[in-house]
Amino acid sequence: MKTVLSCIQPTGDMHLGNYFGAVENWVNLQEKYKCFYGVVDYHAMTMPYDVNKLRTNTWDIITNLVAVGVKPENLFIQSLVPEHTELGWILNCFCSYGQLTRMTQFKDKSNQVKDGGKEDFISAGLLDYPVLQTADILIYKADFVPVGKDQEQHLELSRDIAQRFNAQVGKEYFVLPAPLYTETPKIRSTADPIKKMSKSAGEKHYINVFADEATIRRQIKSAVTDSGNTNEGSMAEGVQNLFELIKAAKWLTEHDQLMDHYQAGTLKYMDLKQVTADALVQLTGVFVERRKEINADKKRLKDLVKQSSADIRKRAQQTLTEVKELVGLLNVY
Ligand code: TYM
């Protein structure tokens, strides 16, 4: 059976970009593959963060993942599997500094830190982040990695590192991981459709999957449809984004009817927004209800995920033992 691995940062809410771009795929792939899904708390330390919130955010995202359909036995918390960071160190030595400085996410996030103003502190962790991400993937010898389009460059780097490692140890040891995308791999911010939907850009730039109905309706109502930058004859990004959201929520008949109107030049943005909001409210309402049920017995879920992390760790330990052997390190436990 092929192996699937993916991860998400515990930086607060899960937004529609996370869900439609990646997590929905996580849920569907569980039937067909051996799946490992991580909440990467070490990654969340690479940007300025609140130490009092990280642990709560970690459990919150676990709850959210289970509420949308991820099985607890497939989940692990990165810091409970310390072999990821150990392999990360080893892989650092198979990755060039120049490659890391060329990562667009590093450039974007460094700029965000600078623009944040308060402290101009760009951590070495932020630069090194894609190597730890590579370790997350390679440690399970994952064949497939379901992610959004924004992770494409990081995935290419993972393949590069795996290839360099294999060449140096003279063996096709690591599998080269391939990304898996959904039909909507890039969801845009409704407030500024030039940008992708993301938590780090600020509150108005994402729609929380667990937001209440009124909030979702308000955010869709105020969505920017035409940012004025669109080329003549092509659909404005904001309009395209609303169509994508309807498609992602699987309201395909309504999607096609609205598209016919668009093509005939009779589409009213008010109608497009109404359908988008209805589709999202219907979908997320189910998740909100499930989360309430899970929250009624939080301890049970915590115990399950601590246990699954311990089980998954055994597989990571096996890989690390083999890697140490291959790179000439001692292997005494
Ligand atoms: P993170 O936590 O930012 O996002 C989690 C997943 O959501 C996808 N995503 C999006 N997809 C479509 N449209 C959007 N606007 C959007 N925003 C986010 C992301 O592509 C991701 O799949 N570096 C990763 C976490 C990570 C990882 C890994 C992923 C760490 N190790 C190993 C895969 C494999 C990140 O920060 O994702």
CSV table of C-alpha atoms and ligand atoms in Angstrom, one decimal:
chain,number,residue,atom,x,y,z
A,1,MET,CA,0.0,0.0,0.0
A,2,LYS,CA,1.4,3.4,-0.9
A,3,THR,CA,2.0,6.0,1.8
A,4,VAL,CA,0.6,9.5,2.2
A,5,LEU,CA,2.0,12.2,4.5
A,6,SER,CA,0.9,15.7,5.1
A,7,CYS,CA,1.1,18.3,7.8
A,8,ILE,CA,-0.5,21.5,9.0
A,9,GLN,CA,0.7,24.3,11.3
A,10,PRO,CA,-1.1,24.9,14.6
A,11,THR,CA,-1.4,28.6,14.1
A,12,GLY,CA,-5.0,29.0,15.3
A,13,ASP,CA,-8.0,28.5,13.0
A,14,MET,CA,-8.3,26.2,10.0
A,15,HIS,CA,-9.4,28.2,7.0
A,16,LEU,CA,-11.2,27.4,3.8
A,17,GLY,CA,-7.9,27.4,1.9
A,18,ASN,CA,-6.5,24.7,4.2
A,19,TYR,CA,-9.6,22.7,3.8
A,20,PHE,CA,-10.3,22.9,0.1
A,21,GLY,CA,-6.6,23.0,-0.8
A,22,ALA,CA,-5.4,20.1,1.3
A,23,VAL,CA,-7.3,18.7,4.2
A,24,GLU,CA,-10.3,17.5,2.2
A,25,ASN,CA,-7.9,15.4,0.3
A,26,TRP,CA,-6.4,14.1,3.5
A,27,VAL,CA,-9.9,12.8,4.5
A,28,ASN,CA,-10.6,11.1,1.1
A,29,LEU,CA,-7.2,9.5,0.8
A,30,GLN,CA,-7.6,7.6,4.1
A,31,GLU,CA,-9.6,4.9,2.4
A,32,LYS,CA,-7.0,4.0,-0.1
A,33,TYR,CA,-3.6,4.6,1.4
A,34,LYS,CA,-1.5,4.3,4.6
A,35,CYS,CA,-1.8,7.9,5.9
A,36,PHE,CA,0.2,10.0,8.3
A,37,TYR,CA,-1.0,13.5,9.2
A,38,GLY,CA,1.0,15.8,11.4
A,39,VAL,CA,0.4,18.9,13.4
A,40,VAL,CA,3.7,20.6,13.1
A,41,ASP,CA,4.3,22.5,16.3
A,42,TYR,CA,8.0,23.0,15.7
A,43,HIS,CA,7.2,24.7,12.4
A,44,ALA,CA,4.9,27.1,14.2
A,45,MET,CA,7.9,28.4,16.2
A,46,THR,CA,9.6,29.8,13.1
A,47,MET,CA,7.6,33.0,13.1
A,48,PRO,CA,7.0,35.3,16.1
A,49,TYR,CA,4.5,33.5,18.3
A,50,ASP,CA,2.8,33.4,21.7
A,51,VAL,CA,4.3,30.7,23.9
A,52,ASN,CA,1.1,30.6,25.9
A,53,LYS,CA,-1.0,29.8,22.9
A,54,LEU,CA,1.0,27.1,21.0
A,55,ARG,CA,-0.1,24.1,23.1
A,56,THR,CA,-3.8,25.1,23.0
A,57,ASN,CA,-3.6,25.8,19.3
A,58,THR,CA,-2.1,22.3,18.8
A,59,TRP,CA,-5.0,20.6,20.5
A,60,ASP,CA,-7.5,22.9,18.8
A,61,ILE,CA,-6.2,22.0,15.3
A,62,ILE,CA,-6.3,18.3,16.2
A,63,THR,CA,-10.0,18.8,17.2
A,64,ASN,CA,-10.7,20.6,14.0
A,65,LEU,CA,-9.1,18.0,11.8
A,66,VAL,CA,-11.1,15.2,13.4
A,67,ALA,CA,-14.3,17.3,13.1
A,68,VAL,CA,-13.8,17.5,9.3
A,69,GLY,CA,-13.2,13.7,9.1
A,70,VAL,CA,-9.5,12.9,9.7
A,71,LYS,CA,-9.1,9.7,11.7
A,72,PRO,CA,-7.4,10.2,15.1
A,73,GLU,CA,-5.3,7.1,14.5
A,74,ASN,CA,-3.7,8.8,11.5
A,75,LEU,CA,-2.7,11.9,13.4
A,76,PHE,CA,0.5,12.7,15.2
A,77,ILE,CA,2.0,15.8,16.9
A,78,GLN,CA,5.4,16.6,15.5
A,79,SER,CA,7.2,17.4,18.8
A,80,LEU,CA,6.0,13.9,20.1
A,81,VAL,CA,8.1,12.3,17.3
A,82,PRO,CA,11.5,14.0,17.9
A,83,GLU,CA,13.1,11.9,15.2
A,84,HIS,CA,11.8,14.5,12.7
A,85,THR,CA,14.2,17.1,14.1
A,86,GLU,CA,17.0,14.6,14.2
A,87,LEU,CA,16.6,13.7,10.6
A,88,GLY,CA,16.1,17.4,9.8
A,89,TRP,CA,19.7,18.0,11.1
A,90,ILE,CA,21.1,15.3,9.0
A,91,LEU,CA,19.2,16.5,5.9
A,92,ASN,CA,20.6,20.0,6.5
A,93,CYS,CA,23.9,18.6,5.4
A,94,PHE,CA,22.3,17.6,2.1
A,95,CYS,CA,20.8,20.9,1.3
A,96,SER,CA,22.6,24.1,0.2
A,97,TYR,CA,22.2,27.4,1.9
A,98,GLY,CA,21.6,29.1,-1.4
A,99,GLN,CA,18.6,26.9,-2.2
A,100,LEU,CA,17.0,27.9,1.1
A,101,THR,CA,17.4,31.6,0.5
A,102,ARG,CA,15.6,31.2,-2.8
A,103,MET,CA,12.4,29.8,-1.3
A,104,THR,CA,9.6,32.2,-2.0
A,105,GLN,CA,7.8,31.5,1.3
A,106,PHE,CA,11.0,32.4,3.1
A,107,LYS,CA,11.1,35.7,1.3
A,108,ASP,CA,7.4,36.4,1.8
A,109,LYS,CA,7.4,35.5,5.5
A,110,SER,CA,10.6,37.5,6.1
A,111,ASN,CA,8.9,40.5,4.6
A,112,GLN,CA,5.9,39.9,6.8
A,113,VAL,CA,8.1,39.9,9.9
A,114,LYS,CA,9.7,43.2,8.7
A,115,ASP,CA,6.3,44.8,7.9
A,116,GLY,CA,5.0,43.7,11.3
A,117,GLY,CA,7.3,46.4,12.6
A,118,LYS,CA,7.6,45.6,16.3
A,119,GLU,CA,10.7,43.4,16.0
A,120,ASP,CA,12.8,42.9,13.0
A,121,PHE,CA,13.8,39.3,13.9
A,122,ILE,CA,14.0,36.7,11.2
A,123,SER,CA,14.8,33.4,12.8
A,124,ALA,CA,17.3,30.9,11.4
A,125,GLY,CA,14.4,28.4,11.9
A,126,LEU,CA,12.4,30.2,9.2
A,127,LEU,CA,15.2,29.8,6.7
A,128,ASP,CA,15.7,26.1,7.7
A,129,TYR,CA,12.0,25.3,7.8
A,130,PRO,CA,11.8,23.5,4.4
A,131,VAL,CA,14.5,21.0,5.5
A,132,LEU,CA,12.4,20.1,8.5
A,133,GLN,CA,9.4,19.8,6.2
A,134,THR,CA,11.5,17.4,4.0
A,135,ALA,CA,12.3,15.3,7.1
A,136,ASP,CA,8.6,15.2,7.9
A,137,ILE,CA,8.0,13.7,4.5
A,138,LEU,CA,11.0,11.4,4.0
A,139,ILE,CA,10.9,9.9,7.5
A,140,TYR,CA,7.7,8.0,6.4
A,141,LYS,CA,9.0,7.4,2.9
A,142,ALA,CA,5.9,9.0,1.6
A,143,ASP,CA,4.9,8.5,-2.0
A,144,PHE,CA,2.3,11.2,-2.0
A,145,VAL,CA,1.9,14.6,-0.3
A,146,PRO,CA,-1.5,16.2,-0.5
A,147,VAL,CA,-0.9,20.0,-0.2
A,148,GLY,CA,-2.0,23.3,-1.7
A,149,LYS,CA,-0.2,24.9,-4.6
A,150,ASP,CA,1.8,27.2,-2.2
A,151,GLN,CA,3.8,24.2,-1.1
A,152,GLU,CA,5.0,23.2,-4.6
A,153,GLN,CA,8.4,24.7,-4.3
A,154,HIS,CA,9.0,23.1,-0.9
A,155,LEU,CA,8.0,19.7,-2.4
A,156,GLU,CA,10.5,20.2,-5.2
A,157,LEU,CA,13.2,20.9,-2.6
A,158,SER,CA,12.2,17.7,-0.8
A,159,ARG,CA,12.8,15.7,-4.0
A,160,ASP,CA,16.2,17.5,-4.5
A,161,ILE,CA,17.3,16.7,-1.0
A,162,ALA,CA,16.2,13.0,-1.4
A,163,GLN,CA,18.0,12.7,-4.7
A,164,ARG,CA,21.2,14.2,-3.3
A,165,PHE,CA,21.0,11.9,-0.3
A,166,ASN,CA,20.5,8.9,-2.4
A,167,ALA,CA,23.4,9.8,-4.7
A,168,GLN,CA,25.7,10.4,-1.8
A,169,VAL,CA,24.9,7.1,0.0
A,170,GLY,CA,24.9,5.2,-3.3
A,171,LYS,CA,21.4,3.7,-2.9
A,172,GLU,CA,17.8,4.6,-3.9
A,173,TYR,CA,16.9,4.8,-0.3
A,174,PHE,CA,14.4,7.6,-0.1
A,175,VAL,CA,11.3,7.6,-2.2
A,176,LEU,CA,10.9,10.8,-4.2
A,177,PRO,CA,7.6,12.3,-3.0
A,178,ALA,CA,5.0,13.6,-5.4
A,179,PRO,CA,2.5,16.4,-4.5
A,180,LEU,CA,-1.3,15.7,-4.8
A,181,TYR,CA,-3.5,18.6,-5.5
A,182,THR,CA,-7.3,19.1,-5.1
A,183,GLU,CA,-9.3,20.7,-7.9
A,184,THR,CA,-9.0,24.0,-6.0
A,185,PRO,CA,-5.3,24.1,-5.0
A,186,LYS,CA,-5.2,27.8,-4.5
A,187,ILE,CA,-8.0,29.6,-2.6
A,188,ARG,CA,-7.6,33.4,-2.5
A,189,SER,CA,-8.3,35.9,0.2
A,190,THR,CA,-11.8,37.3,-0.3
A,191,ALA,CA,-10.7,40.7,1.1
A,192,ASP,CA,-7.8,40.9,-1.4
A,193,PRO,CA,-8.0,38.2,-4.1
A,194,ILE,CA,-4.5,39.0,-5.4
A,195,LYS,CA,-3.3,37.2,-2.2
A,196,LYS,CA,-3.8,33.6,-1.2
A,197,MET,CA,-6.1,33.0,1.7
A,198,SER,CA,-3.8,32.7,4.8
A,199,LYS,CA,-3.8,33.2,8.5
A,200,SER,CA,-0.5,35.0,8.5
A,201,ALA,CA,-1.8,37.9,6.3
A,202,GLY,CA,-4.3,38.9,9.1
A,203,GLU,CA,-7.9,38.1,10.1
A,204,LYS,CA,-9.8,39.6,7.2
A,205,HIS,CA,-7.7,37.5,4.8
A,206,TYR,CA,-9.2,34.1,5.8
A,207,ILE,CA,-12.5,32.5,6.4
A,208,ASN,CA,-12.5,30.1,9.4
A,209,VAL,CA,-14.1,26.7,8.6
A,210,PHE,CA,-15.7,26.9,12.1
A,211,ALA,CA,-16.9,30.5,11.9
A,212,ASP,CA,-20.6,31.0,12.7
A,213,GLU,CA,-23.1,31.5,9.9
A,214,ALA,CA,-23.4,35.3,10.3
A,215,THR,CA,-19.6,35.7,10.1
A,216,ILE,CA,-19.4,33.6,6.9
A,217,ARG,CA,-22.3,35.5,5.3
A,218,ARG,CA,-20.7,38.9,6.2
A,219,GLN,CA,-17.3,37.9,4.9
A,220,ILE,CA,-18.7,36.7,1.6
A,221,LYS,CA,-21.0,39.7,1.3
A,222,SER,CA,-18.0,42.0,1.5
A,223,ALA,CA,-15.8,39.9,-0.8
A,224,VAL,CA,-13.9,41.9,-3.4
A,225,THR,CA,-15.1,40.9,-6.8
A,226,ASP,CA,-13.1,43.0,-9.1
A,227,SER,CA,-9.8,44.4,-7.9
A,228,GLY,CA,-9.3,46.4,-11.1
A,229,ASN,CA,-6.1,44.6,-12.1
A,230,THR,CA,-7.7,42.1,-14.4
A,231,ASN,CA,-6.7,41.8,-18.0
A,232,GLU,CA,-9.4,42.7,-20.6
A,233,GLY,CA,-11.6,39.7,-21.3
A,234,SER,CA,-10.4,37.5,-18.4
A,235,MET,CA,-12.4,36.8,-15.3
A,236,ALA,CA,-11.5,38.9,-12.3
A,237,GLU,CA,-9.6,37.0,-9.5
A,238,GLY,CA,-12.2,37.8,-6.9
A,239,VAL,CA,-15.1,36.4,-9.1
A,240,GLN,CA,-13.1,33.4,-10.0
A,241,ASN,CA,-12.4,32.8,-6.3
A,242,LEU,CA,-16.2,32.8,-5.5
A,243,PHE,CA,-16.8,30.3,-8.4
A,244,GLU,CA,-14.0,28.1,-7.0
A,245,LEU,CA,-15.5,28.1,-3.5
A,246,ILE,CA,-18.9,27.0,-4.9
A,247,LYS,CA,-17.2,24.3,-6.9
A,248,ALA,CA,-15.2,23.2,-3.9
A,249,ALA,CA,-18.3,23.0,-1.8
A,250,LYS,CA,-19.7,20.7,-4.6
A,251,TRP,CA,-22.6,22.9,-5.5
A,252,LEU,CA,-22.0,22.0,-9.2
A,253,THR,CA,-25.4,22.6,-10.7
A,254,GLU,CA,-25.5,26.1,-9.1
A,255,HIS,CA,-21.9,26.7,-10.2
A,256,ASP,CA,-22.8,25.8,-13.9
A,257,GLN,CA,-25.9,27.9,-13.9
A,258,LEU,CA,-24.0,31.0,-12.6
A,259,MET,CA,-21.3,30.4,-15.1
A,260,ASP,CA,-23.8,30.4,-17.9
A,261,HIS,CA,-25.0,33.8,-16.6
A,262,TYR,CA,-21.4,35.0,-16.5
A,263,GLN,CA,-20.8,34.0,-20.0
A,264,ALA,CA,-24.1,35.6,-21.2
A,265,GLY,CA,-23.1,38.8,-19.4
A,266,THR,CA,-26.1,38.6,-17.1
A,267,LEU,CA,-24.4,37.5,-13.8
A,268,LYS,CA,-25.3,39.6,-10.8
A,269,TYR,CA,-22.5,39.5,-8.2
A,270,MET,CA,-25.2,39.6,-5.5
A,271,ASP,CA,-26.5,36.2,-6.7
A,272,LEU,CA,-23.0,34.8,-6.9
A,273,LYS,CA,-22.3,35.8,-3.3
A,274,GLN,CA,-25.6,34.5,-2.1
A,275,VAL,CA,-25.0,31.1,-3.6
A,276,THR,CA,-21.4,31.1,-2.3
A,277,ALA,CA,-22.5,31.9,1.3
A,278,ASP,CA,-25.3,29.3,1.2
A,279,ALA,CA,-23.0,26.6,0.0
A,280,LEU,CA,-20.3,27.3,2.6
A,281,VAL,CA,-22.8,27.6,5.4
A,282,GLN,CA,-24.3,24.3,4.6
A,283,LEU,CA,-20.9,22.5,4.4
A,284,THR,CA,-19.4,24.0,7.5
A,285,GLY,CA,-22.5,23.7,9.6
A,286,VAL,CA,-21.9,19.9,9.7
A,287,PHE,CA,-18.3,20.4,10.9
A,288,VAL,CA,-19.4,22.8,13.6
A,289,GLU,CA,-21.8,20.3,15.0
A,290,ARG,CA,-19.2,17.5,14.9
A,291,ARG,CA,-16.7,19.7,16.7
A,292,LYS,CA,-19.3,20.3,19.5
A,293,GLU,CA,-19.6,16.5,20.0
A,294,ILE,CA,-15.8,16.0,20.1
A,295,ASN,CA,-15.4,18.9,22.6
A,296,ALA,CA,-17.8,17.2,25.0
A,297,ASP,CA,-15.0,14.7,25.7
A,298,LYS,CA,-11.7,16.4,25.0
A,299,LYS,CA,-9.6,14.0,27.1
A,300,ARG,CA,-10.6,11.1,25.0
A,301,LEU,CA,-9.3,12.7,21.8
A,302,LYS,CA,-6.1,13.8,23.6
A,303,ASP,CA,-5.4,10.3,24.8
A,304,LEU,CA,-6.0,8.8,21.3
A,305,VAL,CA,-3.6,11.2,19.6
A,306,LYS,CA,-0.9,10.8,22.2
A,307,GLN,CA,-1.2,7.0,21.6
A,308,SER,CA,-1.2,7.4,17.8
A,309,SER,CA,1.9,9.7,18.0
A,310,ALA,CA,3.7,7.0,20.0
A,311,ASP,CA,2.7,4.3,17.4
A,312,ILE,CA,3.7,6.4,14.4
A,313,ARG,CA,7.0,7.2,16.2
A,314,LYS,CA,8.0,3.6,15.8
A,315,ARG,CA,8.0,3.9,12.1
A,316,ALA,CA,10.1,7.2,12.3
A,317,GLN,CA,12.6,5.5,14.6
A,318,GLN,CA,13.0,2.7,12.1
A,319,THR,CA,13.9,5.1,9.3
A,320,LEU,CA,16.3,7.1,11.5
A,321,THR,CA,18.1,4.0,12.5
A,322,GLU,CA,18.6,3.1,8.8
A,323,VAL,CA,19.7,6.6,7.9
A,324,LYS,CA,22.3,6.8,10.7
A,325,GLU,CA,23.7,3.6,9.4
A,326,LEU,CA,23.8,4.9,5.9
A,327,VAL,CA,25.5,8.2,6.7
A,328,GLY,CA,28.2,6.8,9.1
A,329,LEU,CA,26.7,7.7,12.5
A,330,LEU,CA,26.7,5.5,15.5
A,331,ASN,CA,23.5,3.6,16.2
A,332,VAL,CA,23.5,2.8,19.9
A,333,TYR,CA,20.1,3.1,21.6
B,1,TYM,P1,0.0,25.4,6.3
B,1,TYM,O1,-0.2,25.1,7.8
B,1,TYM,O2,0.2,26.8,6.0
B,1,TYM,O3,-1.2,24.9,5.5
B,1,TYM,C1,-1.7,23.6,5.6
B,1,TYM,C2,-2.2,23.1,4.2
B,1,TYM,O4,-3.1,24.0,3.6
B,1,TYM,C3,-2.7,24.4,2.3
B,1,TYM,N1,-3.1,25.8,2.1
B,1,TYM,C4,-3.8,26.2,1.0
B,1,TYM,N2,-4.3,25.5,-0.1
B,1,TYM,C5,-5.0,26.2,-1.0
B,1,TYM,N3,-5.3,27.6,-0.9
B,1,TYM,C6,-4.8,28.3,0.2
B,1,TYM,N4,-5.0,29.6,0.3
B,1,TYM,C7,-4.0,27.6,1.2
B,1,TYM,N5,-3.4,28.0,2.3
B,1,TYM,C8,-2.9,26.9,2.9
B,1,TYM,C9,-1.2,24.3,2.3
B,1,TYM,O5,-0.7,24.1,1.0
B,1,TYM,C10,-1.0,23.0,3.2
B,1,TYM,O6,-1.1,21.9,2.4
B,1,TYM,N6,4.7,24.0,5.4
B,1,TYM,C11,3.4,23.6,5.6
B,1,TYM,C12,3.2,22.5,6.7
B,1,TYM,C13,4.1,21.3,6.5
B,1,TYM,C14,4.0,20.3,5.6
B,1,TYM,C15,5.0,19.3,6.0
B,1,TYM,C16,3.1,20.0,4.5
B,1,TYM,C17,5.1,21.0,7.4
B,1,TYM,N7,5.7,19.9,7.0
B,1,TYM,C18,5.1,18.2,5.2
B,1,TYM,C19,3.3,18.8,3.8
B,1,TYM,C20,4.3,17.9,4.2
B,1,TYM,C21,2.5,24.7,5.9
B,1,TYM,O7,2.9,25.7,6.5
B,1,TYM,O8,1.2,24.5,5.7
